[in-house]
């Protein structure tokens, strides 16, 4: 089922998620709903908190070019490239990269964010099987972005003081204009 995505500054997005303890049907339904919602909204990743569920669950599906299976932002999101991660922990990070990030909870905003270039993550799949993944470049960005949601933070919190201030001002104005339009309907 397609779920509503919480929009910044919804206070639920500031809450810390908790570990999943049972790998049951409820978890599987959550993962399926998250995937449907992410694909419908054209995202490459989604954390459970973004649909209001405070559990350490995230999904990532990096679009790829059809033929070569190479990362491509305008490519296709193949079912076999879907990552479903439960209780993820970053066990290693190194290097640095700057990437122009966006977020389904802050639609229309893109900002350059500095994160680790290469990471190793341990997590569980939907059946409770332990997995280890090594990620770099865009995939590493996606992991770090989604895991940040699980700690109750969003990507724009990484901006410099001045850039953050400008974002807050622009965002508030935009939300006000949106609600004015809605109330006229
Ligand atoms: Co996000």
Coordinates of N, CA and C and ligand atoms in Angstrom, one line a residue:
X1 N 0.8 -1.2 0.0 CA 0.0 0.0 0.0 C 0.9 1.3 0.0
X2 N 0.5 2.2 -0.8 CA 1.3 3.5 -0.9 C 0.9 4.3 0.4
X3 N 1.9 4.7 1.1 CA 1.8 5.5 2.3 C 2.1 7.0 2.1
X4 N 1.6 7.8 3.1 CA 1.9 9.2 3.0 C 3.3 9.4 3.6
X5 N 4.1 10.3 2.9 CA 5.4 10.5 3.4 C 5.4 11.8 4.3
X6 N 6.0 11.7 5.5 CA 6.0 12.8 6.4 C 7.0 13.9 5.8
X7 N 6.6 15.1 5.9 CA 7.3 16.2 5.4 C 7.9 17.1 6.5
X8 N 9.2 17.4 6.3 CA 9.9 18.3 7.3 C 9.1 19.6 7.5
X9 N 9.0 20.1 8.7 CA 9.6 19.7 9.9 C 8.7 18.9 10.8
X10 N 8.0 17.9 10.3 CA 7.2 17.0 11.1 C 8.0 16.4 12.3
X11 N 7.5 16.6 13.5 CA 8.3 16.2 14.7 C 8.7 14.7 14.8
X12 N 7.9 13.9 14.1 CA 8.2 12.4 14.1 C 9.6 12.2 13.5
X13 N 9.9 13.0 12.4 CA 11.2 12.8 11.8 C 12.4 13.1 12.7
X14 N 12.1 13.7 13.8 CA 13.2 14.0 14.8 C 13.4 12.9 15.8
X15 N 12.5 11.9 15.8 CA 12.6 10.9 16.8 C 13.5 9.7 16.3
X16 N 14.1 9.1 17.3 CA 15.1 8.0 17.1 C 14.3 6.7 16.9
X17 N 14.7 6.0 15.9 CA 14.0 4.7 15.6 C 14.6 3.6 16.5
X18 N 13.8 2.5 16.7 CA 14.2 1.4 17.6 C 14.4 0.1 16.7
X19 N 15.3 -0.7 17.3 CA 15.6 -2.0 16.6 C 14.3 -2.9 16.4
X20 N 14.3 -3.6 15.3 CA 13.3 -4.6 15.1 C 13.6 -5.8 15.9
X21 N 12.6 -6.4 16.6 CA 12.9 -7.6 17.4 C 12.3 -8.9 16.8
X22 N 11.2 -8.7 16.1 CA 10.6 -9.9 15.4 C 10.6 -9.7 13.9
X23 N 11.0 -10.7 13.2 CA 11.0 -10.7 11.7 C 9.8 -11.4 11.2
X24 N 8.6 -10.8 11.3 CA 7.4 -11.4 11.0 C 6.7 -10.8 9.8
X25 N 5.4 -11.2 9.6 CA 4.6 -10.7 8.6 C 4.4 -9.2 8.6
X26 N 4.3 -8.6 9.8 CA 4.1 -7.2 10.0 C 5.3 -6.4 9.4
X27 N 6.5 -7.0 9.6 CA 7.8 -6.4 9.1 C 7.7 -6.5 7.5
X28 N 7.3 -7.6 7.0 CA 7.3 -7.8 5.6 C 6.3 -6.8 4.9
X29 N 5.2 -6.6 5.5 CA 4.2 -5.7 5.0 C 4.7 -4.3 5.0
X30 N 5.5 -3.9 6.1 CA 6.1 -2.6 6.2 C 7.1 -2.4 5.0
X31 N 7.9 -3.4 4.8 CA 8.9 -3.4 3.7 C 8.2 -3.2 2.4
X32 N 7.2 -4.0 2.1 CA 6.5 -3.9 0.9 C 5.8 -2.5 0.7
X33 N 5.2 -2.0 1.7 CA 4.6 -0.7 1.7 C 5.7 0.4 1.4
X34 N 6.8 0.2 2.1 CA 7.9 1.2 1.9 C 8.4 1.2 0.4
X35 N 8.5 0.0 -0.2 CA 9.0 -0.1 -1.5 C 8.0 0.5 -2.5
X36 N 6.7 0.2 -2.3 CA 5.7 0.7 -3.2 C 5.7 2.3 -3.1
X37 N 5.8 2.8 -1.9 CA 5.8 4.2 -1.7 C 7.0 4.9 -2.3
X38 N 8.2 4.3 -2.1 CA 9.4 4.8 -2.7 C 9.3 4.9 -4.2
X39 N 8.9 3.8 -4.8 CA 8.8 3.7 -6.3 C 7.8 4.7 -6.8
X40 N 6.7 4.8 -6.1 CA 5.6 5.7 -6.5 C 6.1 7.2 -6.5
X41 N 6.9 7.5 -5.5 CA 7.4 8.9 -5.3 C 8.7 9.1 -6.0
X42 N 9.2 8.1 -6.7 CA 10.5 8.3 -7.4 C 11.7 8.5 -6.6
X43 N 11.7 7.9 -5.4 CA 12.9 8.0 -4.5 C 13.9 6.8 -4.8
X44 N 15.1 7.0 -4.3 CA 16.1 5.9 -4.4 C 16.3 5.2 -3.1
X45 N 15.7 5.8 -2.0 CA 15.8 5.2 -0.7 C 14.7 5.8 0.2
X46 N 14.4 5.0 1.3 CA 13.4 5.4 2.2 C 13.6 4.8 3.6
X47 N 13.4 5.6 4.6 CA 13.5 5.0 6.0 C 12.1 4.9 6.5
X48 N 11.9 3.9 7.4 CA 10.6 3.6 7.9 C 10.0 4.9 8.6
X49 N 10.8 5.6 9.3 CA 10.3 6.8 10.0 C 9.6 7.8 9.0
X50 N 10.0 7.8 7.8 CA 9.4 8.7 6.8 C 8.0 8.4 6.5
X51 N 7.5 7.2 6.9 CA 6.1 6.9 6.8 C 5.5 6.7 8.2
X52 N 6.3 7.2 9.2 CA 5.7 7.3 10.5 C 6.0 6.1 11.4
X53 N 6.8 5.1 11.0 CA 7.1 3.9 11.7 C 8.5 4.0 12.3
X54 N 8.6 4.1 13.6 CA 9.9 4.3 14.3 C 10.7 3.1 14.5
X55 N 11.0 2.4 13.4 CA 11.8 1.2 13.5 C 13.1 1.3 12.6
X56 N 14.2 0.6 13.0 CA 15.4 0.7 12.2 C 15.3 -0.1 11.0
X57 N 14.6 0.4 10.0 CA 14.3 -0.3 8.8 C 14.5 0.7 7.6
X58 N 15.3 0.4 6.6 CA 15.4 1.2 5.4 C 15.5 0.4 4.2
X59 N 15.2 1.1 3.1 CA 15.3 0.4 1.8 C 16.1 1.3 0.9
X60 N 16.8 0.7 -0.1 CA 17.6 1.5 -1.1 C 17.4 0.8 -2.4
X61 N 17.2 1.5 -3.5 CA 17.3 0.9 -4.8 C 17.8 1.9 -5.8
X62 N 19.1 1.8 -6.1 CA 19.8 2.7 -7.0 C 19.5 2.4 -8.4
X63 N 19.0 3.4 -9.1 CA 18.7 3.2 -10.6 C 19.9 2.8 -11.4
X64 N 19.8 1.9 -12.3 CA 20.9 1.5 -13.2 C 20.5 1.6 -14.7
X65 N 21.5 1.7 -15.5 CA 21.4 1.6 -16.9 C 21.0 0.1 -17.3
X66 N 20.0 0.0 -18.1 CA 19.5 -1.3 -18.5 C 20.5 -2.3 -18.8
X67 N 21.4 -2.0 -19.8 CA 22.3 -3.0 -20.3 C 23.5 -3.3 -19.4
X68 N 24.2 -2.3 -19.0 CA 25.5 -2.5 -18.3 C 25.3 -2.7 -16.8
X69 N 24.1 -2.4 -16.3 CA 23.9 -2.5 -14.9 C 24.7 -1.4 -14.1
X70 N 25.0 -0.3 -14.8 CA 25.7 0.8 -14.2 C 24.8 1.8 -13.6
X71 N 25.3 2.4 -12.5 CA 24.5 3.4 -11.8 C 24.1 4.5 -12.8
X72 N 22.9 4.9 -12.8 CA 22.4 6.0 -13.7 C 21.1 6.6 -13.0
X73 N 21.2 7.9 -12.7 CA 20.1 8.5 -12.0 C 18.8 8.5 -12.7
X74 N 18.9 8.4 -14.1 CA 17.7 8.3 -14.9 C 17.3 6.9 -15.3
X75 N 18.1 6.0 -14.7 CA 17.9 4.6 -15.1 C 16.7 3.9 -14.5
X76 N 16.7 2.6 -14.5 CA 15.6 1.8 -14.0 C 16.0 1.3 -12.6
X77 N 14.9 1.1 -11.8 CA 15.1 0.5 -10.4 C 14.7 -0.9 -10.5
X78 N 15.7 -1.8 -10.6 CA 15.4 -3.2 -10.8 C 15.1 -3.9 -9.5
X79 N 14.2 -4.8 -9.5 CA 13.8 -5.5 -8.3 C 15.0 -6.2 -7.6
X80 N 15.9 -6.7 -8.5 CA 17.0 -7.5 -7.9 C 18.0 -6.5 -7.2
X81 N 17.9 -5.2 -7.5 CA 18.8 -4.3 -6.8 C 18.3 -3.7 -5.5
X82 N 17.1 -4.1 -5.2 CA 16.4 -3.6 -3.9 C 17.2 -4.1 -2.7
X83 N 17.6 -3.2 -1.9 CA 18.2 -3.5 -0.6 C 17.2 -3.3 0.5
X84 N 16.9 -4.3 1.3 CA 16.1 -4.1 2.5 C 16.9 -4.3 3.7
X85 N 17.1 -3.3 4.6 CA 18.0 -3.4 5.7 C 17.3 -3.2 7.0
X86 N 17.5 -4.2 7.9 CA 16.9 -4.1 9.2 C 18.0 -3.9 10.2
X87 N 17.9 -3.1 11.2 CA 18.9 -2.8 12.3 C 20.3 -2.6 11.7
X88 N 20.5 -1.7 10.7 CA 21.8 -1.6 10.1 C 22.8 -0.8 11.0
X89 N 24.0 -1.2 11.0 CA 25.1 -0.6 11.7 C 26.3 -0.4 10.8
X90 N 26.8 0.9 10.7 CA 28.0 1.1 9.9 C 29.2 0.7 10.8
X91 N 30.0 -0.3 10.3 CA 31.1 -0.8 11.1 C 32.5 -0.2 10.6
X92 N 32.4 0.5 9.5 CA 33.7 1.1 8.9 C 33.3 2.2 8.0
X93 N 34.0 3.3 8.1 CA 33.9 4.3 7.0 C 35.2 5.0 6.8
X94 N 35.5 5.4 5.5 CA 36.7 6.1 5.2 C 36.5 7.0 3.9
X95 N 37.4 7.9 3.7 CA 37.3 8.8 2.6 C 36.3 9.8 2.7
X96 N 36.1 10.6 1.6 CA 35.2 11.7 1.7 C 34.7 12.0 0.3
X97 N 33.4 12.3 0.2 CA 32.8 12.7 -1.1 C 31.8 13.7 -0.9
X98 N 31.5 14.6 -1.9 CA 30.5 15.6 -1.9 C 29.4 15.2 -2.9
X99 N 28.2 15.1 -2.5 CA 27.1 14.7 -3.4 C 25.9 15.6 -3.3
X100 N 25.3 15.9 -4.4 CA 24.1 16.7 -4.4 C 22.9 15.8 -4.0
X101 N 22.4 16.0 -2.7 CA 21.4 15.1 -2.2 C 20.0 15.7 -2.2
X102 N 19.0 14.9 -2.2 CA 17.6 15.3 -2.1 C 17.0 14.3 -1.1
X103 N 15.7 14.6 -0.7 CA 15.0 13.7 0.2 C 13.5 13.8 0.0
X104 N 12.8 12.7 0.1 CA 11.4 12.7 -0.2 C 10.7 13.5 0.9
X105 N 11.3 13.6 2.1 CA 10.6 14.4 3.2 C 10.9 15.9 3.1
X106 N 11.8 16.3 2.1 CA 12.0 17.7 1.9 C 12.0 17.9 0.4
X107 N 10.8 17.7 -0.2 CA 10.7 17.7 -1.7 C 11.2 19.0 -2.3
X108 N 11.9 18.8 -3.4 CA 12.4 19.9 -4.2 C 13.7 20.6 -3.8
X109 N 14.2 20.1 -2.6 CA 15.4 20.7 -2.1 C 16.6 19.8 -2.4
X110 N 17.7 20.4 -3.0 CA 18.9 19.6 -3.3 C 20.1 20.4 -2.7
X111 N 20.9 19.7 -2.0 CA 22.1 20.4 -1.4 C 23.3 19.5 -1.4
X112 N 24.5 20.1 -1.6 CA 25.7 19.4 -1.6 C 26.1 19.0 -0.1
X113 N 26.2 17.7 0.1 CA 26.5 17.2 1.4 C 27.8 16.4 1.4
X114 N 28.7 16.6 2.4 CA 29.9 15.8 2.5 C 29.7 14.5 3.3
X115 N 30.1 13.4 2.8 CA 29.9 12.1 3.6 C 31.1 11.2 3.3
X116 N 31.2 10.1 4.0 CA 32.3 9.1 3.7 C 32.1 8.6 2.3
X117 N 33.3 8.2 1.7 CA 33.3 7.7 0.3 C 33.0 6.2 0.3
X118 N 33.5 5.6 1.4 CA 33.4 4.1 1.4 C 33.0 3.6 2.8
X119 N 32.0 2.7 2.8 CA 31.6 2.2 4.1 C 31.3 0.7 4.1
X120 N 31.3 0.2 5.3 CA 30.9 -1.2 5.4 C 29.7 -1.2 6.4
X121 N 28.6 -1.9 6.0 CA 27.4 -1.9 6.9 C 27.1 -3.4 7.2
X122 N 26.7 -3.6 8.4 CA 26.1 -4.9 8.8 C 24.6 -4.7 9.1
X123 N 23.8 -5.6 8.6 CA 22.4 -5.5 8.8 C 21.7 -6.9 8.7
X124 N 20.4 -6.9 8.9 CA 19.7 -8.1 8.7 C 18.7 -8.0 7.6
X125 N 18.4 -9.1 6.8 CA 17.4 -9.0 5.8 C 16.0 -9.3 6.4
X126 N 15.0 -9.3 5.6 CA 13.6 -9.4 6.1 C 13.4 -10.7 6.9
X127 N 14.3 -11.7 6.7 CA 14.1 -13.0 7.4 C 15.0 -13.1 8.6
X128 N 15.7 -12.0 8.9 CA 16.6 -12.1 10.1 C 18.0 -12.7 9.8
X129 N 18.3 -12.8 8.5 CA 19.6 -13.3 8.1 C 20.6 -12.2 8.1
X130 N 21.8 -12.4 8.7 CA 22.8 -11.3 8.8 C 23.5 -11.1 7.5
X131 N 23.7 -9.8 7.1 CA 24.3 -9.5 5.9 C 25.4 -8.5 6.1
X132 N 26.4 -8.5 5.3 CA 27.4 -7.4 5.3 C 27.6 -6.9 3.9
X133 N 27.6 -5.6 3.8 CA 27.7 -5.0 2.4 C 28.8 -3.9 2.5
X134 N 29.6 -3.8 1.4 CA 30.5 -2.8 1.2 C 30.0 -1.8 0.2
X135 N 30.0 -0.6 0.4 CA 29.4 0.4 -0.5 C 30.3 1.6 -0.7
X136 N 30.3 2.1 -1.9 CA 31.0 3.4 -2.1 C 30.2 4.3 -3.1
X137 N 30.7 5.5 -3.3 CA 30.1 6.5 -4.1 C 28.6 6.7 -3.8
X138 N 27.7 6.7 -4.8 CA 26.3 7.0 -4.7 C 25.6 6.0 -3.7
X139 N 25.9 4.7 -3.8 CA 25.3 3.8 -2.8 C 25.7 4.1 -1.4
X140 N 27.0 4.5 -1.2 CA 27.4 4.8 0.2 C 26.7 6.1 0.7
X141 N 26.4 7.0 -0.2 CA 25.7 8.2 0.1 C 24.3 7.8 0.6
X142 N 23.6 7.0 -0.2 CA 22.3 6.6 0.1 C 22.2 5.9 1.4
X143 N 23.1 5.0 1.7 CA 23.1 4.3 3.0 C 23.3 5.4 4.2
X144 N 24.2 6.3 4.0 CA 24.4 7.2 5.1 C 23.2 8.2 5.3
X145 N 22.6 8.5 4.1 CA 21.4 9.4 4.2 C 20.3 8.7 4.9
X146 N 20.0 7.5 4.6 CA 18.9 6.8 5.2 C 19.1 6.5 6.6
X147 N 20.4 6.1 7.0 CA 20.7 5.8 8.4 C 20.6 7.0 9.2
X148 N 20.9 8.2 8.7 CA 20.7 9.4 9.4 C 19.3 9.6 9.8
X149 N 18.3 9.2 8.9 CA 16.9 9.3 9.3 C 16.6 8.5 10.5
X150 N 17.2 7.3 10.7 CA 17.0 6.4 11.8 C 17.4 7.0 13.1
X151 N 18.4 8.0 13.0 CA 18.8 8.6 14.3 C 18.0 9.9 14.6
X152 N 17.0 10.2 13.8 CA 16.2 11.4 14.0 C 16.7 12.6 13.4
X153 N 17.5 12.5 12.4 CA 18.1 13.6 11.7 C 17.8 13.6 10.2
X154 N 17.9 14.8 9.6 CA 17.8 14.9 8.1 C 19.0 15.5 7.5
X155 N 19.1 15.4 6.2 CA 20.4 15.7 5.5 C 20.7 17.2 5.6
X156 N 19.7 18.1 5.7 CA 20.0 19.5 5.7 C 20.6 20.0 7.0
X157 N 20.6 19.1 8.0 CA 21.3 19.4 9.3 C 22.8 19.4 9.1
X158 N 23.3 18.9 8.0 CA 24.7 18.8 7.7 C 25.2 20.1 7.1
X159 N 24.3 21.0 6.7 CA 24.7 22.3 6.1 C 25.4 23.2 7.0
X160 N 26.2 24.1 6.5 CA 26.8 25.2 7.3 C 25.7 26.0 7.9
X161 N 26.1 26.8 8.9 CA 25.1 27.6 9.7 C 24.3 28.5 8.7
X162 N 25.1 29.2 7.9 CA 24.4 30.2 7.0 C 23.5 29.5 5.9
X163 N 24.0 28.4 5.4 CA 23.2 27.7 4.4 C 21.9 27.1 5.0
X164 N 22.0 26.7 6.3 CA 20.9 26.1 7.0 C 19.9 27.2 7.2
X165 N 20.3 28.4 7.6 CA 19.5 29.5 7.9 C 18.7 29.9 6.7
X166 N 19.4 29.9 5.5 CA 18.7 30.3 4.3 C 17.7 29.2 3.9
X167 N 18.1 28.0 4.1 CA 17.1 26.9 3.8 C 15.8 27.0 4.6
X168 N 16.0 27.3 6.0 CA 14.8 27.4 6.9 C 13.9 28.5 6.4
X169 N 14.5 29.6 6.1 CA 13.7 30.8 5.6 C 12.9 30.5 4.4
X170 N 13.7 29.9 3.4 CA 13.0 29.6 2.1 C 11.9 28.6 2.3
X171 N 12.2 27.6 3.1 CA 11.3 26.4 3.3 C 10.0 26.9 4.0
X172 N 10.2 27.8 5.0 CA 9.0 28.3 5.7 C 8.1 29.1 4.8
X173 N 8.8 29.9 4.0 CA 8.0 30.8 3.0 C 7.2 29.9 2.0
X174 N 7.9 28.8 1.5 CA 7.3 27.9 0.6 C 6.1 27.2 1.2
X175 N 6.3 26.7 2.4 CA 5.2 26.0 3.1 C 4.0 26.9 3.3
X176 N 4.2 28.2 3.6 CA 3.2 29.1 3.9 C 2.4 29.3 2.6
X177 N 3.1 29.5 1.5 CA 2.5 29.7 0.2 C 1.7 28.5 -0.2
X178 N 2.2 27.3 0.1 CA 1.5 26.1 -0.2 C 0.1 26.0 0.5
X179 N 0.2 26.3 1.8 CA -1.0 26.2 2.6 C -2.0 27.3 2.3
X180 N -1.5 28.5 1.8 CA -2.4 29.5 1.3 C -3.2 29.0 0.1
X181 N -2.5 28.4 -0.8 CA -3.1 27.9 -2.0 C -4.1 26.8 -1.7
X182 N -3.8 26.0 -0.7 CA -4.7 24.9 -0.3 C -6.0 25.4 0.3
X183 N -5.8 26.5 1.1 CA -7.0 27.0 1.8 C -8.0 27.7 0.8
X184 N -7.5 28.1 -0.4 CA -8.3 28.7 -1.4 C -9.1 27.7 -2.2
X185 N -8.8 26.4 -2.1 CA -9.5 25.4 -2.8 C -10.9 25.2 -2.3
Ligands
LIG1 CO1 15.7 11.3 3.1

